[in-house]
PDB file of C-alpha atoms in Angstrom:
ATOM      1  CA  PRO D 129     -17.186 -27.122  14.319  1.00 78.00           C
ATOM      2  CA  PRO D 130     -19.225 -30.233  15.099  1.00 89.00           C
ATOM      3  CA  PRO D 131     -22.290 -30.946  12.955  1.00 95.00           C
ATOM      4  CA  ASN D 132     -25.092 -28.505  13.720  1.00 97.00           C
ATOM      5  CA  LEU D 133     -28.226 -28.416  11.570  1.00 97.00           C
ATOM      6  CA  VAL D 134     -29.595 -25.320  13.326  1.00 97.00           C
ATOM      7  CA  THR D 135     -26.514 -23.326  12.416  1.00 98.00           C
ATOM      8  CA  SER D 136     -26.409 -24.813   8.921  1.00 98.00           C
ATOM      9  CA  ARG D 137     -29.999 -23.786   8.186  1.00 98.00           C
ATOM     10  CA  ASP D 138     -29.492 -20.292   9.569  1.00 98.00           C
ATOM     11  CA  LEU D 139     -26.347 -19.805   7.503  1.00 98.00           C
ATOM     12  CA  ALA D 140     -28.314 -20.854   4.430  1.00 98.00           C
ATOM     13  CA  ALA D 141     -31.028 -18.333   5.280  1.00 98.00           C
ATOM     14  CA  GLN D 142     -28.482 -15.539   5.766  1.00 98.00           C
ATOM     15  CA  MET D 143     -26.872 -16.347   2.438  1.00 98.00           C
ATOM     16  CA  ALA D 144     -30.264 -16.261   0.735  1.00 98.00           C
ATOM     17  CA  LYS D 145     -30.943 -12.825   2.251  1.00 97.00           C
ATOM     18  CA  ILE D 146     -27.687 -11.488   0.816  1.00 97.00           C
ATOM     19  CA  HIS D 147     -28.545 -12.907  -2.591  1.00 97.00           C
ATOM     20  CA  SER D 148     -31.980 -11.320  -2.521  1.00 96.00           C
ATOM     21  CA  ILE D 149     -30.346  -7.877  -2.819  1.00 91.00           C
ATOM     22  CA  PRO D 150     -30.592  -6.958  -6.516  1.00 85.00           C
ATOM     23  CA  ALA D 151     -27.575  -6.043  -8.579  1.00 87.00           C
ATOM     24  CA  ALA D 152     -28.871  -2.500  -9.133  1.00 88.00           C
ATOM     25  CA  ALA D 153     -29.118  -1.698  -5.406  1.00 88.00           C
ATOM     26  CA  PHE D 154     -25.599  -0.255  -5.221  1.00 84.00           C
ATOM     27  CA  GLY D 155     -25.311   1.395  -8.605  1.00 86.00           C
ATOM     28  CA  SER D 156     -21.673   1.248  -9.668  1.00 89.00           C
ATOM     29  CA  ALA D 157     -20.279   1.368  -6.126  1.00 87.00           C
ATOM     30  CA  THR D 158     -19.559  -2.362  -5.899  1.00 91.00           C
ATOM     31  CA  ALA D 159     -16.991  -4.447  -7.786  1.00 92.00           C
ATOM     32  CA  GLY D 160     -18.447  -6.151 -10.828  1.00 91.00           C
ATOM     33  CA  ALA D 161     -21.313  -3.690 -11.210  1.00 92.00           C
ATOM     34  CA  ASP D 162     -19.917  -2.151 -14.388  1.00 92.00           C
ATOM     35  CA  THR D 163     -18.693  -5.315 -16.067  1.00 92.00           C
ATOM     36  CA  THR D 164     -20.117  -8.650 -17.100  1.00 94.00           C
ATOM     37  CA  THR D 165     -19.996 -11.638 -14.786  1.00 94.00           C
ATOM     38  CA  ARG D 166     -17.855 -13.412 -17.364  1.00 95.00           C
ATOM     39  CA  ASP D 167     -15.264 -10.623 -17.518  1.00 95.00           C
ATOM     40  CA  HIS D 168     -15.202 -10.238 -13.735  1.00 94.00           C
ATOM     41  CA  VAL D 169     -14.541 -13.949 -13.254  1.00 96.00           C
ATOM     42  CA  LEU D 170     -11.873 -13.986 -15.961  1.00 96.00           C
ATOM     43  CA  SER D 171     -10.095 -11.143 -14.173  1.00 96.00           C
ATOM     44  CA  TRP D 172     -10.224 -13.152 -10.936  1.00 95.00           C
ATOM     45  CA  ILE D 173      -8.797 -16.174 -12.722  1.00 97.00           C
ATOM     46  CA  GLU D 174      -5.957 -14.203 -14.269  1.00 97.00           C
ATOM     47  CA  GLN D 175      -5.130 -12.472 -10.974  1.00 96.00           C
ATOM     48  CA  SER D 176      -5.069 -15.813  -9.163  1.00 97.00           C
ATOM     49  CA  TYR D 177      -3.023 -17.420 -11.914  1.00 97.00           C
ATOM     50  CA  ALA D 178      -0.456 -14.617 -11.798  1.00 97.00           C
ATOM     51  CA  SER D 179      -0.236 -15.024  -8.021  1.00 95.00           C
ATOM     52  CA  TRP D 180       0.163 -18.771  -8.453  1.00 95.00           C
ATOM     53  CA  LYS D 181       2.985 -18.409 -10.991  1.00 95.00           C
ATOM     54  CA  ALA D 182       4.739 -15.932  -8.700  1.00 94.00           C
ATOM     55  CA  LEU D 183       4.958 -18.633  -6.025  1.00 92.00           C
ATOM     56  CA  ASN D 184       7.106 -20.715  -8.375  1.00 91.00           C
ATOM     57  CA  THR D 185       5.482 -23.975  -7.288  1.00 87.00           C
ATOM     58  CA  PRO D 186       4.466 -25.569 -10.601  1.00 85.00           C
ATOM     59  CA  GLY D 187       1.929 -28.352 -10.587  1.00 89.00           C
ATOM     60  CA  ALA D 188      -0.197 -30.085 -13.217  1.00 94.00           C
ATOM     61  CA  LEU D 189      -3.262 -30.074 -10.964  1.00 95.00           C
ATOM     62  CA  MET D 190      -3.425 -26.290 -10.642  1.00 96.00           C
ATOM     63  CA  GLU D 191      -2.513 -25.707 -14.287  1.00 97.00           C
ATOM     64  CA  THR D 192      -5.343 -28.017 -15.320  1.00 97.00           C
ATOM     65  CA  SER D 193      -7.777 -26.274 -13.002  1.00 98.00           C
ATOM     66  CA  PHE D 194      -6.931 -22.809 -14.299  1.00 98.00           C
ATOM     67  CA  ARG D 195      -7.141 -23.965 -17.912  1.00 98.00           C
ATOM     68  CA  TRP D 196     -10.520 -25.639 -17.378  1.00 98.00           C
ATOM     69  CA  LEU D 197     -11.902 -22.562 -15.606  1.00 98.00           C
ATOM     70  CA  ARG D 198     -10.849 -20.322 -18.507  1.00 98.00           C
ATOM     71  CA  ASP D 199     -12.183 -22.675 -21.169  1.00 97.00           C
ATOM     72  CA  ASN D 200     -15.556 -23.107 -19.464  1.00 97.00           C
ATOM     73  CA  VAL D 201     -16.200 -19.618 -18.120  1.00 97.00           C
ATOM     74  CA  ASP D 202     -19.354 -19.246 -20.216  1.00 95.00           C
ATOM     75  CA  ARG D 203     -21.162 -21.884 -18.171  1.00 93.00           C
ATOM     76  CA  TYR D 204     -20.838 -19.604 -15.110  1.00 93.00           C
ATOM     77  CA  ASP D 205     -22.896 -16.787 -16.600  1.00 90.00           C
ATOM     78  CA  GLY D 206     -26.308 -16.404 -14.977  1.00 88.00           C
ATOM     79  CA  ARG D 207     -28.400 -14.164 -12.775  1.00 89.00           C
ATOM     80  CA  ARG D 208     -26.699 -11.288 -11.003  1.00 93.00           C
ATOM     81  CA  ALA D 209     -27.029 -10.155  -7.396  1.00 94.00           C
ATOM     82  CA  LEU D 210     -24.890  -9.143  -4.437  1.00 95.00           C
ATOM     83  CA  VAL D 211     -22.305 -11.844  -3.676  1.00 96.00           C
ATOM     84  CA  HIS D 212     -20.363 -11.893  -0.407  1.00 97.00           C
ATOM     85  CA  GLY D 213     -17.342 -13.548  -1.989  1.00 96.00           C
ATOM     86  CA  ASP D 214     -15.838 -14.916   1.250  1.00 95.00           C
ATOM     87  CA  PHE D 215     -18.822 -16.580   2.892  1.00 97.00           C
ATOM     88  CA  GLY D 216     -17.191 -18.855   5.472  1.00 95.00           C
ATOM     89  CA  LEU D 217     -17.405 -19.718   9.137  1.00 94.00           C
ATOM     90  CA  ASN D 218     -14.259 -17.672   9.741  1.00 90.00           C
ATOM     91  CA  ASN D 219     -16.288 -14.608   8.750  1.00 95.00           C
ATOM     92  CA  MET D 220     -19.353 -15.272  10.907  1.00 96.00           C
ATOM     93  CA  LEU D 221     -20.252 -14.414  14.469  1.00 97.00           C
ATOM     94  CA  ILE D 222     -22.416 -17.220  15.844  1.00 96.00           C
ATOM     95  CA  HIS D 223     -24.466 -16.856  19.034  1.00 96.00           C
ATOM     96  CA  ASP D 224     -26.769 -19.589  20.335  1.00 95.00           C
ATOM     97  CA  ASP D 225     -26.296 -21.474  17.059  1.00 96.00           C
ATOM     98  CA  LYS D 226     -27.544 -18.520  14.982  1.00 96.00           C
ATOM     99  CA  VAL D 227     -25.672 -15.978  12.860  1.00 97.00           C
ATOM    100  CA  SER D 228     -25.464 -12.631  14.629  1.00 97.00           C
ATOM    101  CA  CYS D 229     -23.172 -10.908  12.121  1.00 97.00           C
ATOM    102  CA  VAL D 230     -21.596 -11.512   8.718  1.00 97.00           C
ATOM    103  CA  LEU D 231     -18.096 -10.024   8.529  1.00 96.00           C
ATOM    104  CA  ASP D 232     -15.355  -9.267   6.004  1.00 94.00           C
ATOM    105  CA  TRP D 233     -16.891  -7.912   2.817  1.00 95.00           C
ATOM    106  CA  GLU D 234     -13.552  -7.389   1.051  1.00 93.00           C
ATOM    107  CA  PHE D 235     -14.520  -9.651  -1.865  1.00 93.00           C
ATOM    108  CA  ALA D 236     -18.146  -8.531  -2.143  1.00 95.00           C
ATOM    109  CA  HIS D 237     -19.187  -7.994  -5.743  1.00 95.00           C
ATOM    110  CA  ILE D 238     -22.041  -8.054  -8.183  1.00 95.00           C
ATOM    111  CA  GLY D 239     -22.080 -11.401  -9.915  1.00 94.00           C
ATOM    112  CA  ASN D 240     -23.575 -14.866  -9.922  1.00 96.00           C
ATOM    113  CA  PRO D 241     -24.642 -15.785  -6.359  1.00 97.00           C
ATOM    114  CA  VAL D 242     -23.805 -19.416  -7.061  1.00 97.00           C
ATOM    115  CA  TYR D 243     -20.227 -18.460  -6.151  1.00 97.00           C
ATOM    116  CA  ASP D 244     -21.090 -18.213  -2.447  1.00 98.00           C
ATOM    117  CA  LEU D 245     -22.716 -21.633  -2.598  1.00 98.00           C
ATOM    118  CA  GLY D 246     -19.673 -23.177  -4.235  1.00 97.00           C
ATOM    119  CA  TYR D 247     -17.332 -21.403  -1.844  1.00 97.00           C
ATOM    120  CA  PHE D 248     -19.207 -22.556   1.263  1.00 97.00           C
ATOM    121  CA  ARG D 249     -20.152 -26.059   0.152  1.00 96.00           C
ATOM    122  CA  PHE D 250     -17.403 -27.978   1.951  1.00 94.00           C
ATOM    123  CA  GLN D 251     -17.996 -26.073   5.176  1.00 95.00           C
ATOM    124  CA  ALA D 252     -21.731 -26.641   4.858  1.00 97.00           C
ATOM    125  CA  GLU D 253     -21.094 -30.363   4.490  1.00 96.00           C
ATOM    126  CA  ALA D 254     -19.154 -30.297   7.770  1.00 95.00           C
ATOM    127  CA  LEU D 255     -22.241 -28.916   9.516  1.00 97.00           C
ATOM    128  CA  GLY D 256     -24.776 -31.273   7.974  1.00 97.00           C
ATOM    129  CA  PRO D 257     -26.065 -32.745   4.709  1.00 97.00           C
ATOM    130  CA  TRP D 258     -25.538 -30.517   1.690  1.00 97.00           C
ATOM    131  CA  GLU D 259     -29.073 -31.280   0.544  1.00 96.00           C
ATOM    132  CA  GLU D 260     -30.411 -29.884   3.817  1.00 97.00           C
ATOM    133  CA  PHE D 261     -28.402 -26.671   3.383  1.00 98.00           C
ATOM    134  CA  GLN D 262     -29.782 -26.258  -0.144  1.00 97.00           C
ATOM    135  CA  ARG D 263     -33.342 -26.841   1.045  1.00 97.00           C
ATOM    136  CA  ALA D 264     -32.953 -24.175   3.734  1.00 98.00           C
ATOM    137  CA  TYR D 265     -31.406 -21.812   1.184  1.00 98.00           C
ATOM    138  CA  VAL D 266     -34.330 -22.202  -1.208  1.00 98.00           C
ATOM    139  CA  ALA D 267     -36.895 -21.991   1.603  1.00 98.00           C
ATOM    140  CA  ALA D 268     -35.412 -18.628   2.596  1.00 98.00           C
ATOM    141  CA  GLY D 269     -35.796 -17.255  -0.936  1.00 97.00           C
ATOM    142  CA  GLY D 270     -32.615 -18.465  -2.624  1.00 97.00           C
ATOM    143  CA  ILE D 271     -32.735 -19.997  -6.086  1.00 95.00           C
ATOM    144  CA  ALA D 272     -31.591 -23.599  -6.439  1.00 94.00           C
ATOM    145  CA  PRO D 273     -28.309 -23.541  -8.378  1.00 91.00           C
ATOM    146  CA  ASP D 274     -27.777 -25.160 -11.727  1.00 93.00           C
ATOM    147  CA  PRO D 275     -25.539 -28.210 -11.029  1.00 94.00           C
ATOM    148  CA  LEU D 276     -23.064 -27.284 -13.781  1.00 94.00           C
ATOM    149  CA  GLN D 277     -22.749 -23.732 -12.458  1.00 95.00           C
ATOM    150  CA  LEU D 278     -22.340 -25.035  -8.913  1.00 96.00           C
ATOM    151  CA  ASP D 279     -19.484 -27.319  -9.994  1.00 96.00           C
ATOM    152  CA  TYR D 280     -17.830 -24.390 -11.749  1.00 97.00           C
ATOM    153  CA  ALA D 281     -18.223 -22.133  -8.704  1.00 97.00           C
ATOM    154  CA  ASN D 282     -16.943 -24.873  -6.412  1.00 97.00           C
ATOM    155  CA  LEU D 283     -13.778 -25.349  -8.471  1.00 97.00           C
ATOM    156  CA  LEU D 284     -13.272 -21.601  -8.936  1.00 97.00           C
ATOM    157  CA  ALA D 285     -13.532 -20.977  -5.194  1.00 96.00           C
ATOM    158  CA  GLU D 286     -11.295 -23.895  -4.273  1.00 95.00           C
ATOM    159  CA  THR D 287      -8.641 -22.852  -6.794  1.00 96.00           C
ATOM    160  CA  ARG D 288      -8.596 -19.271  -5.506  1.00 94.00           C
ATOM    161  CA  LEU D 289      -8.460 -20.450  -1.896  1.00 90.00           C
ATOM    162  CA  THR D 290      -5.556 -22.756  -2.688  1.00 90.00           C
ATOM    163  CA  VAL D 291      -3.546 -19.885  -4.122  1.00 92.00           C
ATOM    164  CA  MET D 292      -4.284 -17.665  -1.129  1.00 86.00           C
ATOM    165  CA  THR D 293      -3.325 -20.289   1.430  1.00 83.00           C
ATOM    166  CA  ARG D 294      -0.108 -21.092  -0.441  1.00 84.00           C
ATOM    167  CA  GLN D 295       0.686 -17.366  -0.404  1.00 82.00           C
ATOM    168  CA  VAL D 296       0.249 -17.336   3.364  1.00 77.00           C
ATOM    169  CA  GLU D 297       2.457 -20.391   3.697  1.00 77.00           C
ATOM    170  CA  MET D 298       5.218 -18.929   1.529  1.00 77.00           C
ATOM    171  CA  ALA D 299       4.997 -15.568   3.314  1.00 73.00           C
ATOM    172  CA  TYR D 300       5.475 -17.280   6.642  1.00 72.00           C
ATOM    173  CA  TYR D 301       8.575 -19.134   5.455  1.00 71.00           C
ATOM    174  CA  ALA D 302       9.921 -15.893   3.982  1.00 72.00           C
ATOM    175  CA  GLY D 303       9.534 -14.140   7.330  1.00 70.00           C
ATOM    176  CA  HIS D 304       7.093 -11.466   6.202  1.00 68.00           C
ATOM    177  CA  PRO D 305       5.588  -9.496   9.102  1.00 60.00           C
ATOM    178  CA  PHE D 306       2.038 -10.595   8.417  1.00 58.00           C
ATOM    179  CA  GLY D 307       2.961 -14.286   8.609  1.00 54.00           C
ATOM    180  CA  VAL D 308       1.753 -15.419  12.032  1.00 62.00           C
ATOM    181  CA  PRO D 309       2.698 -18.716  13.739  1.00 59.00           C
ATOM    182  CA  GLY D 310      -0.768 -20.171  13.333  1.00 58.00           C
ATOM    183  CA  ALA D 311      -0.888 -19.343   9.625  1.00 64.00           C
ATOM    184  CA  ILE D 312       1.655 -21.953   8.644  1.00 62.00           C
ATOM    185  CA  ASN D 313      -0.306 -24.674  10.403  1.00 61.00           C
ATOM    186  CA  ALA D 314      -3.522 -23.640   8.694  1.00 61.00           C
ATOM    187  CA  ALA D 315      -1.916 -23.309   5.273  1.00 61.00           C
ATOM    188  CA  ALA D 316       0.132 -26.505   5.456  1.00 62.00           C
ATOM    189  CA  GLY D 317      -2.839 -28.444   6.775  1.00 68.00           C
ATOM    190  CA  TYR D 318      -4.972 -27.183   3.920  1.00 74.00           C
ATOM    191  CA  ARG D 319      -2.457 -28.159   1.221  1.00 75.00           C
ATOM    192  CA  ASN D 320      -3.425 -31.830   1.027  1.00 80.00           C
ATOM    193  CA  THR D 321      -7.100 -31.039   1.515  1.00 87.00           C
ATOM    194  CA  SER D 322      -7.157 -28.533  -1.324  1.00 87.00           C
ATOM    195  CA  ASP D 323      -5.301 -30.862  -3.687  1.00 88.00           C
ATOM    196  CA  GLU D 324      -7.765 -33.634  -2.958  1.00 92.00           C
ATOM    197  CA  ARG D 325     -10.755 -31.343  -3.444  1.00 93.00           C
ATOM    198  CA  ILE D 326      -9.508 -29.890  -6.715  1.00 95.00           C
ATOM    199  CA  ALA D 327      -8.693 -33.359  -8.059  1.00 95.00           C
ATOM    200  CA  THR D 328     -12.173 -34.585  -7.131  1.00 95.00           C
ATOM    201  CA  LEU D 329     -13.847 -31.579  -8.705  1.00 95.00           C
ATOM    202  CA  LEU D 330     -11.823 -31.859 -11.905  1.00 96.00           C
ATOM    203  CA  ASP D 331     -12.718 -35.526 -12.122  1.00 95.00           C
ATOM    204  CA  ARG D 332     -16.380 -34.531 -11.797  1.00 94.00           C
ATOM    205  CA  VAL D 333     -16.391 -31.865 -14.509  1.00 94.00           C
ATOM    206  CA  MET D 334     -13.959 -33.211 -17.107  1.00 90.00           C
TER     207      MET D 334
END
């Protein structure tokens, strides 16, 4: 969408509301509730890596990203709360520039809320300055993220998204029923973007 500070600030406020829900609110009914943040993230990394290897599309960039994420997982440990896990504009209903509904809670879990910030950062930057999004997030009750944790979350999210979009792309070419005509355009268009983002993030953290 075009830049929109009203929407950006409201999205930040909605994210902060989600993160204000304490980890204990759901008992053990939510993913990650009965494990450590570190172990939950490592399981995500290994699942994504296995999916990546199954695509048989080797690349030094992704191998480096996965290795760095494993080696530095301890820096991701922090406070725990409800995390949406897929906080993106594709999962929002927007009316009059404000969020009317947050959809698709498939990846919701108990963990470090910095993940949602890292996941949404590039979309937030399309709407307006990242600093403005962070200010709105904190003003609504969110806690300003540690820069090192934010970099980790950003790379983790981007690496997982890259694997998922490549899966969609490969499924389309293989003729699987769930591959839709628009999916190949989205996945192929994202390929260069994701490579550039991961390279930039690795350059920042290494």
